[in-house]
Amino acid sequence: MPSGTGPSDTADPNHVIGFPGGYTRSVGPVIGRFLSELRDGRMVGIRTADGRVLVPPTEYDPDTGEDVTDEFVEVGPAGTVTTWSWVPRPAREHPFDRPFAWALIRPDGADTALVHALDLGEFEPGAEPPKALTTGLRVRPKWRAERTGTIGDIECFRPEVTMINPQAQLEFRLRGGRAMHRFLEGISEGRITGHRCPECGDVIVPMKGLCSRDGVQTTEEVELPDTGTLTTFAVNNIPDPRAPDVPFVSGYVLLDGADVPMLTLVAGIPADQVRMGMRVKAAWRPREEWTASMNNIKWFEPIDEPDVPFEEIKDHL
């Protein structure tokens, strides 16, 4: 020991024993078969005398101490989480440098479970376990590209895909018939028009050229005001590019003088204050933005008039 250096200067409470040449051991025919199958991207268990399948396989039944059979059974690779422990701050020796879980996973077709790392995605250090992490969670192994015949050939388990959110968009052109063309022509001029049925006398808006009640052709045009009554509505919590905010309200507005309500957006009032019978008026976009489209009307908004009694709108719901 060099002069001036005492035991207190060199003492280290951590002791590491290493095997520079590695530590080689025989695994036997049962574990050997399990590891060989892992190397080939499969998982097997072994059947006991009473018919249970053990994974990982052992040479004896842990419950009875009896020898197992010679029957290997392919299991999984999907499985079910039976219990888990969340690791919010992984240590250096852990398989991930971000939060993950240790889990007992019972492969399909097996009666026992194996412990492995469960990857739930990217989380900040110290994060709470995600809601998706539950007993009963369905998972699948992520296999390493290069496998050598160890339990590490499974890099981790990950949840099965149960839903997707495809970013899809369908575009199409709709060419309206004669009645719709006339209706949109009026909208392009700031007018709302309907058709009067020659049989029942109902005013239908938007006009369709046909009365669905009587099945007869309609041709008589009726110009309507842009005010009306909200008959019924729904509060929506899914974003819509046409809506001013979320939640937003879509509802049926019975225009003054009409007998058939039209579906539109309702705004200018908090969603929780919208009510049946509320009097509303069309909110038109600036004149320079008008086209032959219902987009000329952004939505209908409340006006300072008394609500219409339910008895007067009940037949239009």
Short mmCIF file of N, CA and C in Angstrom, two decimals, residues 92-224:
data_model
loop_
_atom_site.label_atom_id
_atom_site.label_comp_id
_atom_site.label_asym_id
_atom_site.label_seq_id
_atom_site.Cartn_x
_atom_site.Cartn_y
_atom_site.Cartn_z
N ARG A 92 -29.98 2.15 -14.27
CA ARG A 92 -29.05 1.98 -15.37
C ARG A 92 -29.12 0.59 -15.98
N GLU A 93 -29.33 -0.42 -15.14
CA GLU A 93 -29.33 -1.80 -15.63
C GLU A 93 -30.67 -2.24 -16.21
N HIS A 94 -31.68 -1.40 -16.20
CA HIS A 94 -32.98 -1.76 -16.73
C HIS A 94 -32.97 -1.76 -18.26
N PRO A 95 -33.91 -2.46 -18.90
CA PRO A 95 -33.90 -2.56 -20.37
C PRO A 95 -34.31 -1.29 -21.10
N PHE A 96 -34.92 -0.34 -20.38
CA PHE A 96 -35.33 0.92 -21.01
C PHE A 96 -34.80 2.09 -20.19
N ASP A 97 -34.57 3.21 -20.87
CA ASP A 97 -34.16 4.43 -20.17
C ASP A 97 -35.35 5.36 -19.97
N ARG A 98 -36.54 4.84 -20.09
CA ARG A 98 -37.79 5.59 -19.89
C ARG A 98 -38.75 4.69 -19.14
N PRO A 99 -39.82 5.24 -18.56
CA PRO A 99 -40.74 4.43 -17.78
C PRO A 99 -41.28 3.23 -18.56
N PHE A 100 -41.37 2.10 -17.87
CA PHE A 100 -41.89 0.87 -18.45
C PHE A 100 -42.48 0.04 -17.32
N ALA A 101 -42.89 -1.17 -17.60
CA ALA A 101 -43.45 -2.05 -16.57
C ALA A 101 -42.80 -3.42 -16.64
N TRP A 102 -42.64 -4.03 -15.47
CA TRP A 102 -42.38 -5.46 -15.41
C TRP A 102 -43.73 -6.13 -15.30
N ALA A 103 -43.92 -7.22 -16.02
CA ALA A 103 -45.23 -7.86 -16.01
C ALA A 103 -45.09 -9.37 -16.03
N LEU A 104 -46.03 -10.03 -15.36
CA LEU A 104 -46.20 -11.46 -15.52
C LEU A 104 -47.18 -11.67 -16.66
N ILE A 105 -46.75 -12.40 -17.69
CA ILE A 105 -47.53 -12.55 -18.91
C ILE A 105 -47.79 -14.03 -19.15
N ARG A 106 -49.06 -14.39 -19.23
CA ARG A 106 -49.43 -15.77 -19.51
C ARG A 106 -49.69 -15.92 -21.00
N PRO A 107 -48.81 -16.63 -21.72
CA PRO A 107 -49.02 -16.82 -23.17
C PRO A 107 -50.29 -17.62 -23.42
N ASP A 108 -50.93 -17.36 -24.53
CA ASP A 108 -52.12 -18.12 -24.92
C ASP A 108 -51.77 -19.60 -24.99
N GLY A 109 -52.59 -20.42 -24.35
CA GLY A 109 -52.36 -21.86 -24.35
C GLY A 109 -51.55 -22.34 -23.18
N ALA A 110 -51.04 -21.41 -22.35
CA ALA A 110 -50.24 -21.79 -21.19
C ALA A 110 -51.06 -21.62 -19.92
N ASP A 111 -50.60 -22.30 -18.87
CA ASP A 111 -51.26 -22.20 -17.57
C ASP A 111 -50.44 -21.43 -16.55
N THR A 112 -49.23 -21.06 -16.91
CA THR A 112 -48.37 -20.26 -16.04
C THR A 112 -47.89 -19.05 -16.81
N ALA A 113 -47.23 -18.14 -16.10
CA ALA A 113 -46.81 -16.88 -16.71
C ALA A 113 -45.30 -16.71 -16.59
N LEU A 114 -44.76 -15.93 -17.48
CA LEU A 114 -43.34 -15.58 -17.42
C LEU A 114 -43.21 -14.08 -17.20
N VAL A 115 -42.13 -13.66 -16.59
CA VAL A 115 -41.91 -12.24 -16.32
C VAL A 115 -41.08 -11.63 -17.43
N HIS A 116 -41.50 -10.45 -17.88
CA HIS A 116 -40.74 -9.77 -18.94
C HIS A 116 -41.07 -8.28 -18.90
N ALA A 117 -40.28 -7.51 -19.64
CA ALA A 117 -40.50 -6.07 -19.73
C ALA A 117 -41.67 -5.78 -20.66
N LEU A 118 -42.47 -4.79 -20.28
CA LEU A 118 -43.63 -4.40 -21.05
C LEU A 118 -43.48 -2.93 -21.45
N ASP A 119 -43.44 -2.69 -22.75
CA ASP A 119 -43.25 -1.33 -23.28
C ASP A 119 -44.60 -0.73 -23.63
N LEU A 120 -44.95 0.36 -22.94
CA LEU A 120 -46.23 1.04 -23.16
C LEU A 120 -46.09 2.30 -24.00
N GLY A 121 -44.86 2.64 -24.43
CA GLY A 121 -44.66 3.85 -25.22
C GLY A 121 -43.76 4.85 -24.53
N GLU A 122 -43.72 6.06 -25.07
CA GLU A 122 -42.84 7.11 -24.57
C GLU A 122 -43.50 7.86 -23.41
N PHE A 123 -42.78 7.96 -22.29
CA PHE A 123 -43.28 8.70 -21.13
C PHE A 123 -42.13 9.50 -20.52
N GLU A 124 -42.48 10.62 -19.90
CA GLU A 124 -41.48 11.42 -19.20
C GLU A 124 -41.06 10.70 -17.93
N PRO A 125 -39.81 10.87 -17.48
CA PRO A 125 -39.36 10.24 -16.23
C PRO A 125 -40.29 10.61 -15.08
N GLY A 126 -40.63 9.62 -14.27
CA GLY A 126 -41.50 9.84 -13.14
C GLY A 126 -42.98 9.79 -13.45
N ALA A 127 -43.32 9.48 -14.71
CA ALA A 127 -44.73 9.49 -15.11
C ALA A 127 -45.52 8.41 -14.37
N GLU A 128 -46.80 8.69 -14.16
CA GLU A 128 -47.70 7.71 -13.57
C GLU A 128 -48.00 6.62 -14.60
N PRO A 129 -48.38 5.42 -14.15
CA PRO A 129 -48.71 4.37 -15.12
C PRO A 129 -49.89 4.77 -15.98
N PRO A 130 -49.85 4.47 -17.27
CA PRO A 130 -50.96 4.86 -18.15
C PRO A 130 -52.20 4.04 -17.85
N LYS A 131 -53.36 4.59 -18.24
CA LYS A 131 -54.63 3.90 -18.00
C LYS A 131 -54.70 2.59 -18.75
N ALA A 132 -53.94 2.49 -19.85
CA ALA A 132 -53.97 1.26 -20.65
C ALA A 132 -53.35 0.08 -19.93
N LEU A 133 -52.52 0.35 -18.93
CA LEU A 133 -51.84 -0.72 -18.20
C LEU A 133 -52.78 -1.31 -17.17
N THR A 134 -53.32 -2.46 -17.47
CA THR A 134 -54.28 -3.12 -16.58
C THR A 134 -54.05 -4.62 -16.60
N THR A 135 -54.45 -5.27 -15.53
CA THR A 135 -54.48 -6.72 -15.53
C THR A 135 -55.49 -7.17 -16.58
N GLY A 136 -55.09 -8.11 -17.41
CA GLY A 136 -55.95 -8.53 -18.52
C GLY A 136 -55.55 -7.92 -19.85
N LEU A 137 -54.57 -7.00 -19.83
CA LEU A 137 -54.11 -6.37 -21.07
C LEU A 137 -53.55 -7.43 -22.01
N ARG A 138 -53.95 -7.36 -23.26
CA ARG A 138 -53.44 -8.28 -24.27
C ARG A 138 -52.15 -7.74 -24.87
N VAL A 139 -51.13 -8.61 -24.94
CA VAL A 139 -49.81 -8.16 -25.40
C VAL A 139 -49.21 -9.18 -26.36
N ARG A 140 -48.18 -8.72 -27.10
CA ARG A 140 -47.43 -9.57 -28.02
C ARG A 140 -45.94 -9.27 -27.88
N PRO A 141 -45.09 -10.26 -28.16
CA PRO A 141 -43.65 -10.03 -28.03
C PRO A 141 -43.09 -9.22 -29.20
N LYS A 142 -42.08 -8.43 -28.91
CA LYS A 142 -41.29 -7.78 -29.94
C LYS A 142 -39.98 -8.55 -30.04
N TRP A 143 -39.81 -9.26 -31.14
CA TRP A 143 -38.63 -10.12 -31.29
C TRP A 143 -37.45 -9.31 -31.80
N ARG A 144 -36.27 -9.66 -31.32
CA ARG A 144 -35.05 -9.01 -31.84
C ARG A 144 -34.75 -9.54 -33.24
N ALA A 145 -34.14 -8.70 -34.04
CA ALA A 145 -33.78 -9.12 -35.40
C ALA A 145 -32.74 -10.23 -35.37
N GLU A 146 -31.75 -10.08 -34.48
CA GLU A 146 -30.71 -11.10 -34.32
C GLU A 146 -30.97 -11.83 -33.01
N ARG A 147 -31.22 -13.14 -33.09
CA ARG A 147 -31.54 -13.92 -31.90
C ARG A 147 -30.47 -14.98 -31.66
N THR A 148 -30.19 -15.25 -30.38
CA THR A 148 -29.10 -16.15 -30.02
C THR A 148 -29.53 -17.32 -29.14
N GLY A 149 -30.79 -17.36 -28.74
CA GLY A 149 -31.25 -18.44 -27.89
C GLY A 149 -31.23 -18.09 -26.42
N THR A 150 -31.71 -16.90 -26.07
CA THR A 150 -31.85 -16.48 -24.68
C THR A 150 -33.21 -15.81 -24.53
N ILE A 151 -33.62 -15.60 -23.27
CA ILE A 151 -34.89 -14.92 -23.04
C ILE A 151 -34.85 -13.51 -23.59
N GLY A 152 -33.63 -12.96 -23.76
CA GLY A 152 -33.48 -11.63 -24.34
C GLY A 152 -33.78 -11.59 -25.82
N ASP A 153 -34.03 -12.75 -26.46
CA ASP A 153 -34.45 -12.73 -27.87
C ASP A 153 -35.80 -12.03 -28.01
N ILE A 154 -36.57 -12.03 -26.92
CA ILE A 154 -37.77 -11.18 -26.86
C ILE A 154 -37.31 -9.85 -26.26
N GLU A 155 -37.28 -8.82 -27.08
CA GLU A 155 -36.83 -7.52 -26.58
C GLU A 155 -37.75 -6.99 -25.49
N CYS A 156 -39.06 -7.16 -25.70
CA CYS A 156 -40.07 -6.74 -24.73
C CYS A 156 -41.41 -7.22 -25.23
N PHE A 157 -42.43 -6.99 -24.45
CA PHE A 157 -43.81 -7.21 -24.91
C PHE A 157 -44.46 -5.84 -25.10
N ARG A 158 -45.38 -5.79 -26.04
CA ARG A 158 -46.11 -4.55 -26.31
C ARG A 158 -47.60 -4.86 -26.44
N PRO A 159 -48.47 -3.88 -26.12
CA PRO A 159 -49.91 -4.12 -26.22
C PRO A 159 -50.32 -4.46 -27.65
N GLU A 160 -51.33 -5.32 -27.76
CA GLU A 160 -51.90 -5.59 -29.07
C GLU A 160 -52.60 -4.34 -29.59
N VAL A 161 -52.63 -4.20 -30.89
CA VAL A 161 -53.32 -3.08 -31.52
C VAL A 161 -54.82 -3.36 -31.48
N THR A 162 -55.56 -2.50 -30.81
CA THR A 162 -57.01 -2.69 -30.69
C THR A 162 -57.80 -1.62 -31.42
N MET A 163 -57.17 -0.50 -31.77
CA MET A 163 -57.87 0.54 -32.53
C MET A 163 -56.85 1.39 -33.26
N ILE A 164 -57.28 2.02 -34.33
CA ILE A 164 -56.43 2.90 -35.11
C ILE A 164 -57.17 4.19 -35.37
N ASN A 165 -56.43 5.22 -35.73
CA ASN A 165 -57.02 6.52 -36.05
C ASN A 165 -56.46 6.97 -37.39
N PRO A 166 -56.95 6.35 -38.49
CA PRO A 166 -56.41 6.70 -39.81
C PRO A 166 -56.76 8.13 -40.19
N GLN A 167 -55.79 8.84 -40.71
CA GLN A 167 -56.02 10.21 -41.17
C GLN A 167 -56.50 10.13 -42.62
N ALA A 168 -57.79 9.89 -42.78
CA ALA A 168 -58.37 9.69 -44.11
C ALA A 168 -59.26 10.86 -44.48
N GLN A 169 -59.34 11.10 -45.76
CA GLN A 169 -60.20 12.18 -46.25
C GLN A 169 -60.81 11.73 -47.57
N LEU A 170 -62.10 11.87 -47.67
CA LEU A 170 -62.80 11.50 -48.89
C LEU A 170 -63.34 12.77 -49.54
N GLU A 171 -62.93 13.00 -50.76
CA GLU A 171 -63.39 14.18 -51.50
C GLU A 171 -64.27 13.73 -52.66
N PHE A 172 -65.36 14.41 -52.86
CA PHE A 172 -66.23 14.10 -53.98
C PHE A 172 -66.98 15.36 -54.39
N ARG A 173 -67.45 15.35 -55.60
CA ARG A 173 -68.24 16.46 -56.11
C ARG A 173 -69.70 16.01 -56.22
N LEU A 174 -70.60 16.84 -55.70
CA LEU A 174 -72.02 16.53 -55.73
C LEU A 174 -72.72 17.54 -56.64
N ARG A 175 -73.37 17.02 -57.63
CA ARG A 175 -74.12 17.90 -58.53
C ARG A 175 -75.60 17.78 -58.19
N GLY A 176 -76.17 18.85 -57.70
CA GLY A 176 -77.57 18.83 -57.31
C GLY A 176 -78.50 18.79 -58.51
N GLY A 177 -79.72 18.32 -58.27
CA GLY A 177 -80.72 18.31 -59.34
C GLY A 177 -81.29 19.70 -59.56
N ARG A 178 -82.39 19.75 -60.29
CA ARG A 178 -82.98 21.04 -60.66
C ARG A 178 -83.42 21.82 -59.42
N ALA A 179 -84.06 21.15 -58.46
CA ALA A 179 -84.55 21.85 -57.27
C ALA A 179 -83.40 22.33 -56.40
N MET A 180 -82.40 21.49 -56.19
CA MET A 180 -81.26 21.90 -55.37
C MET A 180 -80.48 23.02 -56.05
N HIS A 181 -80.37 22.96 -57.36
CA HIS A 181 -79.69 24.04 -58.09
C HIS A 181 -80.40 25.38 -57.85
N ARG A 182 -81.72 25.36 -57.89
CA ARG A 182 -82.48 26.59 -57.66
C ARG A 182 -82.32 27.06 -56.22
N PHE A 183 -82.30 26.12 -55.27
CA PHE A 183 -82.14 26.47 -53.86
C PHE A 183 -80.78 27.14 -53.63
N LEU A 184 -79.70 26.54 -54.15
CA LEU A 184 -78.37 27.10 -53.95
C LEU A 184 -78.19 28.41 -54.73
N GLU A 185 -78.89 28.53 -55.82
CA GLU A 185 -78.85 29.80 -56.55
C GLU A 185 -79.40 30.91 -55.67
N GLY A 186 -80.48 30.62 -54.93
CA GLY A 186 -81.02 31.61 -54.02
C GLY A 186 -80.06 31.90 -52.87
N ILE A 187 -79.42 30.86 -52.32
CA ILE A 187 -78.45 31.05 -51.24
C ILE A 187 -77.31 31.96 -51.71
N SER A 188 -76.90 31.80 -52.96
CA SER A 188 -75.80 32.64 -53.48
C SER A 188 -76.20 34.11 -53.55
N GLU A 189 -77.50 34.38 -53.48
CA GLU A 189 -78.00 35.75 -53.51
C GLU A 189 -78.49 36.19 -52.13
N GLY A 190 -78.29 35.34 -51.11
CA GLY A 190 -78.71 35.69 -49.77
C GLY A 190 -80.17 35.40 -49.49
N ARG A 191 -80.78 34.51 -50.28
CA ARG A 191 -82.19 34.18 -50.10
C ARG A 191 -82.33 32.70 -49.75
N ILE A 192 -83.35 32.38 -48.96
CA ILE A 192 -83.66 30.99 -48.64
C ILE A 192 -85.03 30.68 -49.22
N THR A 193 -85.08 29.67 -50.07
CA THR A 193 -86.33 29.34 -50.74
C THR A 193 -86.74 27.90 -50.46
N GLY A 194 -88.04 27.67 -50.49
CA GLY A 194 -88.57 26.33 -50.31
C GLY A 194 -89.61 26.03 -51.36
N HIS A 195 -90.14 24.82 -51.34
CA HIS A 195 -91.21 24.41 -52.24
C HIS A 195 -92.48 24.15 -51.45
N ARG A 196 -93.62 24.54 -52.00
CA ARG A 196 -94.90 24.22 -51.37
C ARG A 196 -95.50 23.00 -52.06
N CYS A 197 -95.92 22.05 -51.23
CA CYS A 197 -96.54 20.84 -51.78
C CYS A 197 -97.96 21.16 -52.24
N PRO A 198 -98.34 20.78 -53.47
CA PRO A 198 -99.70 21.07 -53.96
C PRO A 198 -100.78 20.23 -53.27
N GLU A 199 -100.40 19.17 -52.56
CA GLU A 199 -101.38 18.32 -51.91
C GLU A 199 -101.62 18.73 -50.46
N CYS A 200 -100.54 18.71 -49.64
CA CYS A 200 -100.70 19.00 -48.21
C CYS A 200 -100.44 20.45 -47.86
N GLY A 201 -99.83 21.20 -48.77
CA GLY A 201 -99.57 22.61 -48.53
C GLY A 201 -98.32 22.88 -47.71
N ASP A 202 -97.59 21.85 -47.28
CA ASP A 202 -96.37 22.05 -46.49
C ASP A 202 -95.30 22.76 -47.32
N VAL A 203 -94.54 23.63 -46.64
CA VAL A 203 -93.40 24.29 -47.28
C VAL A 203 -92.14 23.54 -46.88
N ILE A 204 -91.44 23.02 -47.89
CA ILE A 204 -90.29 22.14 -47.68
C ILE A 204 -89.01 22.92 -47.98
N VAL A 205 -88.08 22.91 -47.00
CA VAL A 205 -86.81 23.59 -47.18
C VAL A 205 -85.70 22.76 -46.54
N PRO A 206 -84.59 22.57 -47.26
CA PRO A 206 -84.33 22.95 -48.65
C PRO A 206 -85.29 22.23 -49.60
N MET A 207 -85.63 22.90 -50.69
CA MET A 207 -86.59 22.30 -51.62
C MET A 207 -85.91 21.15 -52.37
N LYS A 208 -86.71 20.09 -52.59
CA LYS A 208 -86.18 18.87 -53.19
C LYS A 208 -86.87 18.50 -54.50
N GLY A 209 -87.97 19.21 -54.82
CA GLY A 209 -88.71 18.85 -56.02
C GLY A 209 -89.69 17.74 -55.79
N LEU A 210 -89.83 17.32 -54.52
CA LEU A 210 -90.72 16.22 -54.20
C LEU A 210 -91.19 16.35 -52.76
N CYS A 211 -92.45 16.04 -52.52
CA CYS A 211 -92.98 15.98 -51.17
C CYS A 211 -92.87 14.53 -50.70
N SER A 212 -92.05 14.29 -49.68
CA SER A 212 -91.85 12.92 -49.21
C SER A 212 -93.10 12.35 -48.55
N ARG A 213 -94.00 13.21 -48.09
CA ARG A 213 -95.23 12.73 -47.46
C ARG A 213 -96.22 12.26 -48.50
N ASP A 214 -96.43 13.05 -49.58
CA ASP A 214 -97.45 12.73 -50.57
C ASP A 214 -96.88 12.08 -51.83
N GLY A 215 -95.56 12.17 -51.99
CA GLY A 215 -94.94 11.55 -53.17
C GLY A 215 -95.25 12.26 -54.46
N VAL A 216 -95.56 13.56 -54.39
CA VAL A 216 -95.88 14.32 -55.60
C VAL A 216 -94.79 15.34 -55.88
N GLN A 217 -94.71 15.74 -57.14
CA GLN A 217 -93.72 16.74 -57.54
C GLN A 217 -94.10 18.11 -56.98
N THR A 218 -93.07 18.88 -56.58
CA THR A 218 -93.29 20.24 -56.09
C THR A 218 -92.54 21.22 -56.97
N THR A 219 -93.20 22.32 -57.31
CA THR A 219 -92.57 23.32 -58.18
C THR A 219 -92.78 24.75 -57.68
N GLU A 220 -93.82 24.97 -56.86
CA GLU A 220 -94.11 26.33 -56.39
C GLU A 220 -93.05 26.79 -55.38
N GLU A 221 -92.32 27.85 -55.72
CA GLU A 221 -91.27 28.36 -54.85
C GLU A 221 -91.82 29.36 -53.84
N VAL A 222 -91.28 29.25 -52.61
CA VAL A 222 -91.68 30.16 -51.54
C VAL A 222 -90.41 30.71 -50.90
N GLU A 223 -90.28 32.05 -50.88
CA GLU A 223 -89.11 32.65 -50.23
C GLU A 223 -89.40 32.79 -48.74
N LEU A 224 -88.40 32.38 -47.93
CA LEU A 224 -88.57 32.35 -46.48
C LEU A 224 -87.60 33.31 -45.81
#
